[in-house]
CSV table of C-alpha atoms and ligand atoms in Angstrom, one decimal:
chain,number,residue,atom,x,y,z
A,1485,MET,CA,64.6,77.2,95.3
A,1486,ALA,CA,63.9,80.2,97.0
A,1487,ARG,CA,60.7,81.6,97.3
A,1488,LYS,CA,59.3,85.1,96.3
A,1489,LYS,CA,58.6,87.5,99.0
A,1490,ILE,CA,55.2,89.5,97.8
A,1491,VAL,CA,53.3,92.1,99.9
A,1492,ALA,CA,50.3,92.8,98.0
A,1493,GLY,CA,47.9,95.5,98.3
A,1494,ASN,CA,44.2,94.6,98.1
A,1495,TRP,CA,42.2,98.1,98.0
A,1496,LYS,CA,38.9,96.0,97.9
A,1497,MET,CA,36.0,98.7,96.9
A,1498,ASN,CA,37.9,101.7,97.9
A,1499,LYS,CA,39.4,104.7,95.9
A,1500,ASN,CA,38.0,106.5,92.5
A,1501,LEU,CA,40.2,106.9,89.8
A,1502,PHE,CA,41.5,110.1,91.2
A,1503,GLU,CA,42.2,108.9,94.5
A,1504,GLY,CA,43.8,105.9,93.4
A,1505,LYS,CA,46.5,107.9,91.4
A,1506,GLN,CA,47.3,109.6,94.5
A,1507,LEU,CA,47.7,106.7,96.3
A,1508,VAL,CA,50.0,104.8,93.6
A,1509,GLU,CA,51.7,108.0,93.5
A,1510,ASP,CA,52.5,108.3,97.0
A,1511,ILE,CA,53.3,104.6,97.1
A,1512,LEU,CA,56.0,105.2,94.4
A,1513,HIS,CA,57.4,108.2,96.5
A,1514,SER,CA,57.6,106.4,99.6
A,1515,GLY,CA,61.1,105.6,99.5
A,1516,ILE,CA,60.7,102.0,99.4
A,1517,GLU,CA,64.1,100.1,98.4
A,1518,LEU,CA,63.2,96.6,97.1
A,1519,ARG,CA,65.5,93.6,97.7
A,1520,ASP,CA,65.4,91.7,94.7
A,1521,ASP,CA,63.6,88.8,95.9
A,1522,VAL,CA,60.5,91.3,97.2
A,1523,GLU,CA,57.7,91.9,94.8
A,1524,VAL,CA,55.0,94.5,95.4
A,1525,VAL,CA,51.4,93.8,93.8
A,1526,ILE,CA,48.8,96.5,93.9
A,1527,ALA,CA,45.2,95.3,93.4
A,1528,PRO,CA,43.1,98.7,92.8
A,1529,PRO,CA,39.4,98.3,91.5
A,1530,PHE,CA,38.8,97.6,87.8
A,1531,ILE,CA,38.7,100.9,86.7
A,1532,SER,CA,42.0,102.0,87.9
A,1533,LEU,CA,44.0,99.1,86.4
A,1534,GLU,CA,44.9,100.7,83.4
A,1535,MET,CA,46.1,104.3,85.4
A,1536,THR,CA,48.0,102.0,87.9
A,1537,ALA,CA,49.9,99.5,85.3
A,1538,SER,CA,51.2,102.9,83.5
A,1539,LEU,CA,52.4,104.7,86.8
A,1540,ILE,CA,54.1,101.3,87.6
A,1541,LYS,CA,55.4,100.4,84.5
A,1542,ASP,CA,59.1,101.5,84.9
A,1543,ARG,CA,59.3,100.5,88.6
A,1544,LYS,CA,61.2,97.4,89.1
A,1545,GLY,CA,59.4,95.0,91.4
A,1546,PHE,CA,55.8,96.6,91.1
A,1547,PHE,CA,53.2,94.1,89.8
A,1548,LEU,CA,49.5,94.7,89.1
A,1549,ALA,CA,46.9,92.7,90.3
A,1550,ALA,CA,42.8,92.5,89.5
A,1551,GLN,CA,40.8,91.6,92.4
A,1552,ASN,CA,38.3,89.3,90.5
A,1553,CYS,CA,37.7,88.1,87.0
A,1554,HIS,CA,34.7,86.0,85.2
A,1555,GLN,CA,35.4,82.0,84.8
A,1556,GLU,CA,34.2,82.4,81.0
A,1557,LYS,CA,36.4,83.3,78.2
A,1558,SER,CA,33.8,86.0,76.9
A,1559,GLY,CA,30.3,86.2,76.1
A,1560,ALA,CA,26.9,87.5,77.4
A,1561,TYR,CA,27.6,88.2,80.8
A,1562,THR,CA,26.7,91.7,81.6
A,1563,GLY,CA,28.9,93.5,84.1
A,1564,GLU,CA,31.6,91.0,84.3
A,1565,ILE,CA,35.2,91.2,83.1
A,1566,SER,CA,37.3,88.6,81.2
A,1567,ALA,CA,40.8,87.3,82.1
A,1568,GLU,CA,41.7,88.4,78.4
A,1569,MET,CA,40.4,91.8,79.1
A,1570,LEU,CA,42.6,92.0,82.5
A,1571,LYS,CA,45.8,90.6,80.3
A,1572,SER,CA,45.2,93.5,77.8
A,1573,VAL,CA,45.6,96.5,80.5
A,1574,GLY,CA,48.8,94.8,81.9
A,1575,VAL,CA,47.5,92.6,84.7
A,1576,ASP,CA,50.2,90.5,86.1
A,1577,TYR,CA,48.1,88.4,89.1
A,1578,VAL,CA,44.5,87.8,89.8
A,1579,ILE,CA,43.2,87.4,93.1
A,1580,LEU,CA,40.8,84.3,93.4
A,1581,GLY,CA,38.7,82.8,96.0
A,1582,HIS,CA,38.9,86.1,98.3
A,1583,SER,CA,36.4,85.5,101.3
A,1584,GLU,CA,34.3,88.1,100.5
A,1585,ARG,CA,33.8,86.7,96.7
A,1586,ARG,CA,32.9,83.1,98.5
A,1587,GLU,CA,30.6,84.9,101.1
A,1588,TYR,CA,28.8,87.9,99.4
A,1589,PHE,CA,29.3,86.7,95.6
A,1590,GLY,CA,28.6,82.9,96.2
A,1591,GLU,CA,31.7,81.6,94.6
A,1592,THR,CA,32.4,78.3,95.4
A,1593,ASP,CA,35.3,76.1,94.8
A,1594,ALA,CA,34.3,74.7,91.6
A,1595,VAL,CA,33.8,77.9,90.3
A,1596,LEU,CA,36.9,79.3,91.5
A,1597,ALA,CA,38.8,76.1,90.0
A,1598,LYS,CA,37.3,77.4,86.5
A,1599,LYS,CA,38.5,80.9,87.2
A,1600,VAL,CA,41.7,79.4,88.0
A,1601,ASP,CA,42.0,77.7,84.7
A,1602,THR,CA,40.9,81.2,82.8
A,1603,VAL,CA,43.3,82.8,84.3
A,1604,LEU,CA,46.4,80.6,83.8
A,1605,ALA,CA,45.2,80.4,80.4
A,1606,GLN,CA,46.0,84.0,79.8
A,1607,GLU,CA,49.3,83.6,81.2
A,1608,MET,CA,48.7,85.6,84.3
A,1609,LYS,CA,49.3,84.2,88.0
A,1610,VAL,CA,46.8,83.5,90.4
A,1611,ILE,CA,46.9,84.6,94.1
A,1612,TYR,CA,44.5,82.1,95.4
A,1613,CYS,CA,42.6,82.8,99.0
A,1614,CYS,CA,41.5,80.4,101.6
A,1615,GLY,CA,40.4,81.0,105.2
A,1616,GLU,CA,38.2,80.1,108.0
A,1617,ALA,CA,35.4,81.4,109.8
A,1618,LEU,CA,35.5,82.0,113.5
A,1619,GLN,CA,33.3,79.3,114.5
A,1620,ILE,CA,35.5,76.8,112.5
A,1621,ARG,CA,38.8,78.2,114.1
A,1622,GLU,CA,36.7,78.0,117.6
A,1623,ALA,CA,35.8,74.5,116.8
A,1624,GLY,CA,39.2,73.4,116.2
A,1625,THR,CA,38.3,72.2,112.5
A,1626,GLN,CA,40.5,74.7,110.2
A,1627,ASN,CA,43.1,72.6,108.8
A,1628,ALA,CA,40.5,70.4,107.3
A,1629,HIS,CA,38.5,73.5,106.2
A,1630,ILE,CA,41.8,75.2,104.4
A,1631,GLN,CA,42.7,71.9,103.1
A,1632,THR,CA,39.2,71.2,101.5
A,1633,GLN,CA,39.4,74.8,99.9
A,1634,ILE,CA,42.8,73.9,98.4
A,1635,GLU,CA,42.4,70.7,97.0
A,1636,ASN,CA,39.2,71.6,95.4
A,1637,GLY,CA,40.5,75.0,93.8
A,1638,LEU,CA,44.0,74.0,92.9
A,1639,PHE,CA,44.7,70.4,93.0
A,1640,HIS,CA,43.3,69.6,89.8
A,1641,LEU,CA,46.2,71.6,88.4
A,1642,SER,CA,49.5,70.1,87.0
A,1643,GLU,CA,53.1,70.4,88.8
A,1644,ALA,CA,54.2,72.8,86.1
A,1645,ALA,CA,51.0,74.9,86.5
A,1646,PHE,CA,52.2,75.6,90.0
A,1647,LYS,CA,54.7,78.0,89.2
A,1648,ASN,CA,52.1,80.7,88.7
A,1649,ILE,CA,49.9,79.9,92.1
A,1650,VAL,CA,50.5,82.2,95.1
A,1651,ILE,CA,48.3,81.1,98.0
A,1652,ALA,CA,46.8,83.3,100.5
A,1653,TYR,CA,45.9,82.4,104.2
A,1654,GLU,CA,43.4,85.1,105.0
A,1655,PRO,CA,41.2,83.8,108.6
A,1656,ILE,CA,38.0,85.5,108.2
A,1657,TRP,CA,37.9,86.4,111.8
A,1658,ALA,CA,40.9,88.4,111.3
A,1659,ILE,CA,39.8,90.3,108.5
A,1660,GLY,CA,38.8,94.0,108.8
A,1661,THR,CA,38.3,93.2,112.5
A,1662,GLY,CA,41.9,94.6,114.1
A,1663,LEU,CA,42.2,91.0,115.1
A,1664,THR,CA,45.5,89.2,113.7
A,1665,ALA,CA,46.4,85.5,113.7
A,1666,SER,CA,49.3,85.4,115.9
A,1667,ASP,CA,52.6,84.6,114.8
A,1668,GLU,CA,52.4,81.1,116.0
A,1669,GLN,CA,48.7,80.6,114.6
A,1670,ALA,CA,50.1,82.0,111.2
A,1671,GLN,CA,53.2,79.8,110.9
A,1672,ASP,CA,51.3,76.6,111.8
A,1673,MET,CA,48.6,77.3,109.1
A,1674,HIS,CA,51.5,77.9,106.3
A,1675,ALA,CA,53.3,75.0,107.2
A,1676,PHE,CA,50.2,72.9,106.9
A,1677,ILE,CA,49.4,74.2,103.7
A,1678,ARG,CA,53.0,74.0,102.5
A,1679,SER,CA,52.9,70.1,103.7
A,1680,LEU,CA,49.7,69.4,101.6
A,1681,LEU,CA,51.4,71.0,98.5
A,1682,ALA,CA,54.5,68.5,99.3
A,1683,GLN,CA,52.4,65.5,99.5
A,1684,LYS,CA,50.2,66.3,96.5
A,1685,TYR,CA,53.3,67.8,94.0
A,1686,GLY,CA,56.5,67.2,96.1
A,1687,ASP,CA,59.2,69.4,97.9
A,1688,ALA,CA,60.3,71.0,95.1
A,1689,VAL,CA,56.7,72.7,94.4
A,1690,ALA,CA,55.9,72.9,97.9
A,1691,GLN,CA,59.2,75.1,98.7
A,1692,SER,CA,59.2,77.4,95.8
A,1693,THR,CA,55.3,78.5,96.3
A,1694,SER,CA,54.9,81.9,98.1
A,1695,ILE,CA,52.1,81.5,100.9
A,1696,LEU,CA,50.8,85.0,101.9
A,1697,TYR,CA,49.0,85.8,105.3
A,1698,GLY,CA,46.4,88.3,105.5
A,1699,GLY,CA,43.9,89.6,108.3
A,1700,SER,CA,44.8,93.2,109.8
A,1701,ALA,CA,48.4,93.1,108.9
A,1702,LYS,CA,50.0,96.3,109.3
A,1703,PRO,CA,53.1,97.8,110.0
A,1704,SER,CA,53.3,97.1,114.0
A,1705,ASN,CA,52.7,93.4,113.5
A,1706,ALA,CA,54.4,92.7,109.7
A,1707,ALA,CA,57.6,92.2,110.9
A,1708,GLY,CA,56.6,89.4,113.4
A,1709,LEU,CA,54.5,87.6,110.8
A,1710,PHE,CA,57.1,87.9,108.1
A,1711,ALA,CA,59.8,86.5,110.0
A,1712,GLN,CA,58.0,83.2,110.5
A,1713,PRO,CA,59.6,80.7,107.7
A,1714,ASP,CA,56.5,79.8,106.1
A,1715,VAL,CA,55.3,83.1,105.8
A,1716,ASP,CA,56.5,84.7,102.7
A,1717,GLY,CA,54.2,88.1,102.7
A,1718,GLY,CA,51.2,89.4,102.9
A,1719,LEU,CA,47.8,90.5,101.4
A,1720,ILE,CA,47.1,93.5,102.9
A,1721,GLY,CA,43.5,95.4,103.1
A,1722,GLY,CA,42.9,98.3,105.0
A,1723,ALA,CA,46.7,99.3,105.6
A,1724,SER,CA,47.2,99.2,101.8
A,1725,LEU,CA,44.8,102.5,101.6
A,1726,VAL,CA,47.4,104.8,103.4
A,1727,ALA,CA,50.6,105.2,101.4
A,1728,ALA,CA,52.8,105.3,104.8
A,1729,ASP,CA,51.2,102.3,106.2
A,1730,PHE,CA,51.6,100.3,103.1
A,1731,ALA,CA,55.3,101.4,102.7
A,1732,GLY,CA,55.5,100.5,106.4
A,1733,VAL,CA,54.4,96.8,105.9
A,1734,ILE,CA,56.8,96.7,102.8
A,1735,LYS,CA,59.9,97.5,104.7
A,1736,ALA,CA,59.2,94.7,107.1
A,1737,ARG,CA,59.3,92.4,104.3
B,2036,13P,P1,42.4,93.7,106.2
B,2036,13P,O1,44.1,94.1,106.0
B,2036,13P,O2,41.9,95.0,105.9
B,2036,13P,O3,42.2,93.0,107.4
B,2036,13P,O4,42.1,93.0,105.0
B,2036,13P,C1,42.9,91.8,104.5
B,2036,13P,C2,42.2,91.5,103.2
B,2036,13P,O5,41.5,91.0,103.1
B,2036,13P,C3,43.1,91.5,102.5
B,2036,13P,O6,42.8,90.7,100.8
């Protein structure tokens, strides 16, 4: 089965409501023509979800993502946002396990496995992030590290549930640093992740699951990364905050 190609823009904690509206409008007016197998996903902060949903609703190929959600269904969790709330404003995808959530907010694989279930129960899709720190890459143990993150966060799922899972490989040493994984480093890791899926769930799941690359992806390096057979698209940070750059990455897909 052909895999979906996805370019997702993770705004992180950037853009107020007005700036965000301008950015979405600029992206929509940047003359992007999407092939049928390509999806563009926009992941603004919570306060801009509803605005973004209303701007993209008539644009084929554009989807909405949240950057996080709480693992419990509802209750006394002051300041948190539930999966059901996200669903109610039209969210299609939830990014889970971003390295910034793991590092600054103490999110463990066990909590993430629960968040994955909570999001899937609301019939939204998950973009599950994994990635290794520089010391791990330098020690050469990155594959084992990624394997643990994927097994702990996702491998409790059924084969059927996997149709709603997208994986994003984001080496921490490449996030916001200007250092990108080489095309070959990205391909090697994506192929390894796909082999894990094949061992656990079989070839059909492995071949139909989209695996995105993230970490200083931009118009000048996106085409090389996206040309790799196991790189199905990108999770874009900095370059998703400038409409022309985001459009440039989308055009490379
Ligand atoms: P940058 O593209 O800014 O390196 O961020 C990548 C990222 O973390 C996307 O989630």
